[in-house]
Amino acid sequence: MKILDYLKENILYLDGGMGTLLQAEGLTAGEHPERWNITHPEVIQRIHRDYYDAGSNVVSTNTFGANLLKFSRDELENIIKAAVENAKLAKESSRNHGEKYIALDIGPSGKMLKPYGDLDFEDAVSLFAETVKIGVKYGVDLIYIETMSDSYETKAALLAAKESCDLPVFVSNAYGSDGRLMTGASPAAMVAMLEGMGADAIGVNCSLGPKQLAPIVEEILKYSSLPVILKPNAGLPEVINGKTVYNITPDEFANEVKSLIGKGVRIAGGCCGTTPEYIAAVTNLKCETPLLTVKKSHTIVSSYTHAVEIADSPILIGERINPTGKARFKQALRDNDLDYILKEGLDQEARGVHILDVNVGLPDIDESEMMTRVICELQAICDLPLQIDTSSTEAMESALRRYNGKAMINSVNGKEESMRKIFPLVRKYGGVVVALTLDENGIPETADGRVEIAKKILSTAAEYGIDKKDIVFDTLTMTVSADKNAAKVTLDSLEFITKELGCKTVLGVSNISFGLPARDIMNSVFFTCALERGLSAAIMNPYSDEMMKVYYSFRALHSHDENFADYIDFSSRVSTLTTASGAVNAAVSSDDTTLRGAIIKGLREKARELSVDMLKDNAPLEIVKEHIIPALDVVGKGFEAKEIYLPSLLMSAEAAKSAFEPISEAILKAKVADEVKTTVVMATVKGDIHDIGKNIVCLLLENYGFRVIDLGRDVEPQRIVDAALESNADVVGLSALMTTTVPAMEETIKLLREKAPKCKIMVGGAVLTESYSRRIGADHYAPDAMDGVRFVEGLK
Amino acid sequence: MSIIKIKEYPAPEVNRSEILRYMQAKGGDSALDALIERGLKLIEDKLCFRVCYAEFPVSLRDGALNLGFTVTDSRDLSKCLNGCDRILLFAATVGIELDRQILRYSRLEPSMALCLQAIGSERAEALCDAFCDDMEMQYNEQGFSLRPRFSAGYGDLPLSLQEDIIKTLNTPKNIGVSLNESLLMSPSKSVTAIIGIKGEK
């Protein structure tokens, strides 16, 4: 019988610990247990057989760390071949007459993925794929990915398994006593992501005993429509007479596992400290098979830390990461100014949105590359789930692949072509998809017409195996000034879909008031109407106080706000709403009344306000030349004279940047022809992930009015050359912190000399010296950030 | 080798002048103090204080120092372990969330990123101090004394020893610390070190 069929009618029993048993047999610390498949096959076979004899249906091969990071390709193949062979021999010789299966066991790589470590996501996928392919070649029944403590690595392993074979894939994670993975994910977030990606069973193993894992398992049971795995340790380790002893007996273990099987666990076994005795105790208890796993209907998106459920209490989706109608944002995209885009995300987070919409579509940029970069950078610094908003299927797939969680997908519609392109992506990567009620015939003018399209979308989605919980309908906000019935049709179809089809809904609210004055007022009233009719989520501008007032009041009035805590918190902020970076510098003394003073003192908000004020009577560039630069010079000279410390220099630079923001908007608005500015391309070289120093130099250079193209960290030499040529750069600034990455710097310089000989090259970073920088061919060595600025100034 | 133990500590007391020292701003001023206070608040509930450790026998023969999990010819470590017959090997971390915050603020507010770097260094050292004090007490009770901690990269002890340490203590699984190709640890605010145990008081 196939394992998934067996699982439909039965509790499936896994095996117990392997490592502890091998240590008892003489495995030493630091020795790779996987090699024992070849050197001690009889020991491995005996352990596997003992588990089958104890009642295990599934034995996992001794391949926990079998991957290309630890072994050569040849040795890896030999190890996995022997491991599968050992399991097969045990299976044949076991006295157990029940169903018996062999799982290819896959543990974590031991490396951290980028950006916190140096293992690239795609490299991780290839690494796991190699192990899976070999295992499948030698004949296993399923893939078991276990003890993963990072959500991103879990995703890489699951993706590798799904792309490399058609076998069932089980996934279990190691949660800490705080109920989260080592890198932060909650159980609900993991359920959302793994279920979305098509795992066949999910759950927990290792780290704690069954009692401590109980709350985590219950959380998983609450959200999972898949069979749930429980494979705990034999309690908690204690040290008695210099030996590690797990603190619960086989009987205690079995009773606790049984009580969780009673709550819905379908797959049970043991991890560290458990032996065939423990498994026998569990299988002997003859747990009654509970009802089939219940299908859950929660609509959930997730980030690397948490899940956001789209349910009764409405959700806000921030719309500001979008270039439409925003000259400043378009400029940022063209300049590769990721800081501006990321800051837009963080500011919205501070305003209280739950999900960020990300749209970076511009005709003249590579959207796929930009989207993936923005998604990766955003998810590294912001824990909100993201909504990937693009009409390019290529950009959508590339971003979904790299997304660390279950994303919101914007969007699909009733056109055959759209569904044919988007639904396979939803099926493969998981996601909650926004479905627009329009099709080949356009947007229906009646509510009935839009509902019909919704039904068509639902039935097509079902053919792809996509549940209705993963579809959120957008009944399309049309401009009311163009059609007086527009709002009514949108709201009627919204209500019908909510009540009759039982689906969740989303609207982009602001389009309603297009062409009318005082749009905020009408938007917020339309938002109220939509919420009353059942709207689940709004794509909106969180900087609009009117909208936020409606939102918090509505939640309080509809008992979604316990003790009115959110409302009260909002009310205290409403009059003084500032950006995320605001609320700093409360104390303002007398000489801060000038822009110059505010910058010297590093007061961001004040500097911005003063700059806005000054723009009323002064030309933008005048302010830069007469006020900002002189202030920075004071601070810079102080720094050079060691009278001012680096943090203070930075605070001033940040204040100057914040003062510069309204000025650059004014310049864009006035469409003043760009004066030809010195252009600097900045990058931390390939292999190096340290960028604080480089960021400081970027900030100061921007302050001084130079055009800065920041390529980020770990940048390939070719990309630096390309950027230098494209932007016609005058200077390239390279940074490296580690001795191991200086060769990459040298390589970059060589390539630059060859392809972009006109560029001056300055270098900096902790390991460099004047003489060394000359040796690798740089024009200038900058011992600190101010020196870098002086060098670029000197080139004018 | 003894078994690997894992221990979690409560947040150690904060030493603000150490943070200023790491920021290369000794003395400080009111603006820096405010920055530090804000930084401490930001990461208040985002750190963990985890350590894993194990004991090994140590012996010196013909200039080769056998540490029980690896062999080195480091003279500086030999000097430090003079008279010891065992060592404690440990790895400590304050967790990955701090790296996220540093990355986040390097975008949002570089001065805060710098401040969080300094706070992280101070926190990691404070964790090591807390662990060492704890061990000191335990070993003193049994009549042993401990030598100061010594890390790979100090003196002539090569950084490449990190690979053996990470593998031996199985830190990726036990406390979530892994090593990259440049031998740097992730989370970045992590420490490994060796402590000599002296036979008699």
PDB file of C-alpha atoms in Angstrom, chain A residues 29-30 32 64 110-112 115-118 147 149 178 182-183 206 239 242-244 272 304-305 338-339 342-343 346-347 349 377 380-382 580-581 584 604 645-648 650-651 654 687 689-692 695-696 699 710 713 738 740, chain B residues 1-5 8 23-29 31-32 35 38 50 56 96-97 99-114 117 166-168 171-182 184-188:
ATOM      1  CA  ALA A  29      32.367  13.394  18.795  1.00  0.00           C
ATOM      2  CA  GLY A  30      33.132  15.074  15.493  1.00  0.00           C
ATOM      3  CA  HIS A  32      30.376  11.751  10.761  1.00  0.00           C
ATOM      4  CA  PHE A  64      20.878  13.287   8.486  1.00  0.00           C
ATOM      5  CA  GLY A 110      24.673  23.375   9.214  1.00  0.00           C
ATOM      6  CA  LYS A 111      25.083  26.654   7.325  1.00  0.00           C
ATOM      7  CA  MET A 112      23.081  29.820   7.687  1.00  0.00           C
ATOM      8  CA  PRO A 115      21.855  37.446   4.272  1.00  0.00           C
ATOM      9  CA  TYR A 116      22.806  36.318   7.798  1.00  0.00           C
ATOM     10  CA  GLY A 117      25.162  33.599   6.620  1.00  0.00           C
ATOM     11  CA  ASP A 118      26.843  32.947   3.289  1.00  0.00           C
ATOM     12  CA  THR A 147      15.076  19.094  12.639  1.00  0.00           C
ATOM     13  CA  SER A 149      15.396  25.324  12.712  1.00  0.00           C
ATOM     14  CA  ASP A 178       9.809  29.891  23.269  1.00  0.00           C
ATOM     15  CA  MET A 182      15.754  29.386  16.048  1.00  0.00           C
ATOM     16  CA  THR A 183      15.332  32.091  13.380  1.00  0.00           C
ATOM     17  CA  CYS A 206      13.611  17.103  18.501  1.00  0.00           C
ATOM     18  CA  VAL A 239      23.253  15.122  33.588  1.00  0.00           C
ATOM     19  CA  GLY A 242      28.562  12.776  33.959  1.00  0.00           C
ATOM     20  CA  LYS A 243      26.125  11.139  31.556  1.00  0.00           C
ATOM     21  CA  THR A 244      23.221  12.661  29.682  1.00  0.00           C
ATOM     22  CA  CYS A 272      16.996  12.253  20.766  1.00  0.00           C
ATOM     23  CA  TYR A 304       9.746  34.567   8.382  1.00  0.00           C
ATOM     24  CA  THR A 305       8.352  35.258  11.847  1.00  0.00           C
ATOM     25  CA  LEU A 338      16.965  50.651  -2.485  1.00  0.00           C
ATOM     26  CA  ASP A 339      17.208  52.598   0.761  1.00  0.00           C
ATOM     27  CA  LEU A 342      12.969  49.975   1.953  1.00  0.00           C
ATOM     28  CA  LYS A 343      12.346  53.014   4.090  1.00  0.00           C
ATOM     29  CA  LEU A 346       9.492  50.437   7.282  1.00  0.00           C
ATOM     30  CA  ASP A 347       7.574  53.694   7.581  1.00  0.00           C
ATOM     31  CA  GLU A 349       5.126  49.218   9.175  1.00  0.00           C
ATOM     32  CA  GLU A 377      16.139  43.061   1.062  1.00  0.00           C
ATOM     33  CA  ALA A 380      15.812  40.757   5.684  1.00  0.00           C
ATOM     34  CA  ILE A 381      14.867  43.819   7.682  1.00  0.00           C
ATOM     35  CA  CYS A 382      11.090  43.839   8.042  1.00  0.00           C
ATOM     36  CA  ALA A 580       9.393  55.355  11.863  1.00  0.00           C
ATOM     37  CA  SER A 581      12.573  57.256  12.031  1.00  0.00           C
ATOM     38  CA  VAL A 584      13.762  61.033  17.879  1.00  0.00           C
ATOM     39  CA  ARG A 604      16.476  64.705  11.964  1.00  0.00           C
ATOM     40  CA  TYR A 645      32.926  60.746  17.352  1.00  0.00           C
ATOM     41  CA  LEU A 646      31.657  58.581  14.524  1.00  0.00           C
ATOM     42  CA  PRO A 647      28.118  58.114  15.926  1.00  0.00           C
ATOM     43  CA  SER A 648      27.680  61.896  16.132  1.00  0.00           C
ATOM     44  CA  LEU A 650      26.446  59.782  11.472  1.00  0.00           C
ATOM     45  CA  MET A 651      23.603  61.441  13.297  1.00  0.00           C
ATOM     46  CA  GLU A 654      21.223  61.444   8.840  1.00  0.00           C
ATOM     47  CA  GLY A 687      32.117  37.399  -0.669  1.00  0.00           C
ATOM     48  CA  ILE A 689      28.676  40.827   3.729  1.00  0.00           C
ATOM     49  CA  HIS A 690      29.787  43.724   5.902  1.00  0.00           C
ATOM     50  CA  ASP A 691      28.363  47.008   4.789  1.00  0.00           C
ATOM     51  CA  ILE A 692      28.136  49.400   7.680  1.00  0.00           C
ATOM     52  CA  ASN A 695      26.785  52.630   4.024  1.00  0.00           C
ATOM     53  CA  ILE A 696      28.361  55.421   6.029  1.00  0.00           C
ATOM     54  CA  LEU A 699      25.364  58.558   3.259  1.00  0.00           C
ATOM     55  CA  ASP A 710      24.841  51.827  -4.053  1.00  0.00           C
ATOM     56  CA  ARG A 713      27.081  43.911  -0.434  1.00  0.00           C
ATOM     57  CA  MET A 738      37.878  40.671   5.692  1.00  0.00           C
ATOM     58  CA  THR A 740      39.616  36.724   2.683  1.00  0.00           C
TER      59      THR A 740
ATOM     60  CA  MET B   1      34.791  14.338  25.830  1.00  0.00           C
ATOM     61  CA  SER B   2      32.013  15.001  28.281  1.00  0.00           C
ATOM     62  CA  ILE B   3      28.492  15.525  27.021  1.00  0.00           C
ATOM     63  CA  ILE B   4      27.490  18.836  25.508  1.00  0.00           C
ATOM     64  CA  LYS B   5      25.391  20.931  27.843  1.00  0.00           C
ATOM     65  CA  GLU B   8      20.264  29.742  28.833  1.00  0.00           C
ATOM     66  CA  MET B  23      31.387  52.764  19.661  1.00  0.00           C
ATOM     67  CA  GLN B  24      34.822  54.334  19.911  1.00  0.00           C
ATOM     68  CA  ALA B  25      33.276  57.216  21.751  1.00  0.00           C
ATOM     69  CA  LYS B  26      34.639  57.171  25.254  1.00  0.00           C
ATOM     70  CA  GLY B  27      33.050  59.630  27.571  1.00  0.00           C
ATOM     71  CA  GLY B  28      30.015  60.145  25.367  1.00  0.00           C
ATOM     72  CA  ASP B  29      27.502  62.965  25.595  1.00  0.00           C
ATOM     73  CA  ALA B  31      22.946  62.618  22.472  1.00  0.00           C
ATOM     74  CA  LEU B  32      24.963  59.398  22.503  1.00  0.00           C
ATOM     75  CA  LEU B  35      20.973  56.843  21.301  1.00  0.00           C
ATOM     76  CA  ARG B  38      16.888  53.913  22.558  1.00  0.00           C
ATOM     77  CA  ARG B  50      22.473  30.799  24.994  1.00  0.00           C
ATOM     78  CA  PHE B  56      37.851  17.849  27.408  1.00  0.00           C
ATOM     79  CA  ILE B  96      20.036  36.142  15.092  1.00  0.00           C
ATOM     80  CA  GLU B  97      17.379  38.787  15.792  1.00  0.00           C
ATOM     81  CA  ASP B  99      21.621  40.855  13.173  1.00  0.00           C
ATOM     82  CA  ARG B 100      18.215  41.580  11.675  1.00  0.00           C
ATOM     83  CA  GLN B 101      17.923  44.776  13.657  1.00  0.00           C
ATOM     84  CA  ILE B 102      21.446  45.845  12.681  1.00  0.00           C
ATOM     85  CA  LEU B 103      20.658  45.228   9.030  1.00  0.00           C
ATOM     86  CA  ARG B 104      17.380  47.060   9.395  1.00  0.00           C
ATOM     87  CA  TYR B 105      18.909  50.118  11.013  1.00  0.00           C
ATOM     88  CA  SER B 106      21.833  50.233   8.634  1.00  0.00           C
ATOM     89  CA  ARG B 107      19.094  51.133   6.130  1.00  0.00           C
ATOM     90  CA  LEU B 108      17.008  53.293   8.369  1.00  0.00           C
ATOM     91  CA  GLU B 109      19.469  54.989  10.677  1.00  0.00           C
ATOM     92  CA  PRO B 110      23.164  54.073  10.347  1.00  0.00           C
ATOM     93  CA  SER B 111      24.085  55.650  13.668  1.00  0.00           C
ATOM     94  CA  MET B 112      21.663  53.260  15.347  1.00  0.00           C
ATOM     95  CA  ALA B 113      23.151  50.335  13.426  1.00  0.00           C
ATOM     96  CA  LEU B 114      26.555  51.307  14.776  1.00  0.00           C
ATOM     97  CA  GLN B 117      26.713  46.693  16.863  1.00  0.00           C
ATOM     98  CA  ILE B 166      31.649  24.510  15.745  1.00  0.00           C
ATOM     99  CA  LYS B 167      31.629  20.861  14.666  1.00  0.00           C
ATOM    100  CA  THR B 168      32.542  19.465  18.062  1.00  0.00           C
ATOM    101  CA  THR B 171      26.468  24.581  17.537  1.00  0.00           C
ATOM    102  CA  PRO B 172      24.171  24.860  14.494  1.00  0.00           C
ATOM    103  CA  LYS B 173      21.788  22.481  16.179  1.00  0.00           C
ATOM    104  CA  ASN B 174      22.441  23.289  19.824  1.00  0.00           C
ATOM    105  CA  ILE B 175      22.390  27.091  19.850  1.00  0.00           C
ATOM    106  CA  GLY B 176      21.883  28.086  16.208  1.00  0.00           C
ATOM    107  CA  VAL B 177      25.457  29.236  15.501  1.00  0.00           C
ATOM    108  CA  SER B 178      26.996  28.380  12.139  1.00  0.00           C
ATOM    109  CA  LEU B 179      30.217  29.275  10.392  1.00  0.00           C
ATOM    110  CA  ASN B 180      30.627  30.811   6.964  1.00  0.00           C
ATOM    111  CA  GLU B 181      33.451  30.277   4.514  1.00  0.00           C
ATOM    112  CA  SER B 182      35.393  33.209   5.932  1.00  0.00           C
ATOM    113  CA  LEU B 184      32.885  34.205  10.693  1.00  0.00           C
ATOM    114  CA  MET B 185      30.004  33.148  12.863  1.00  0.00           C
ATOM    115  CA  SER B 186      26.370  33.738  12.250  1.00  0.00           C
ATOM    116  CA  PRO B 187      24.697  35.157  14.376  1.00  0.00           C
ATOM    117  CA  SER B 188      27.495  37.716  14.291  1.00  0.00           C
TER     118      SER B 188
END
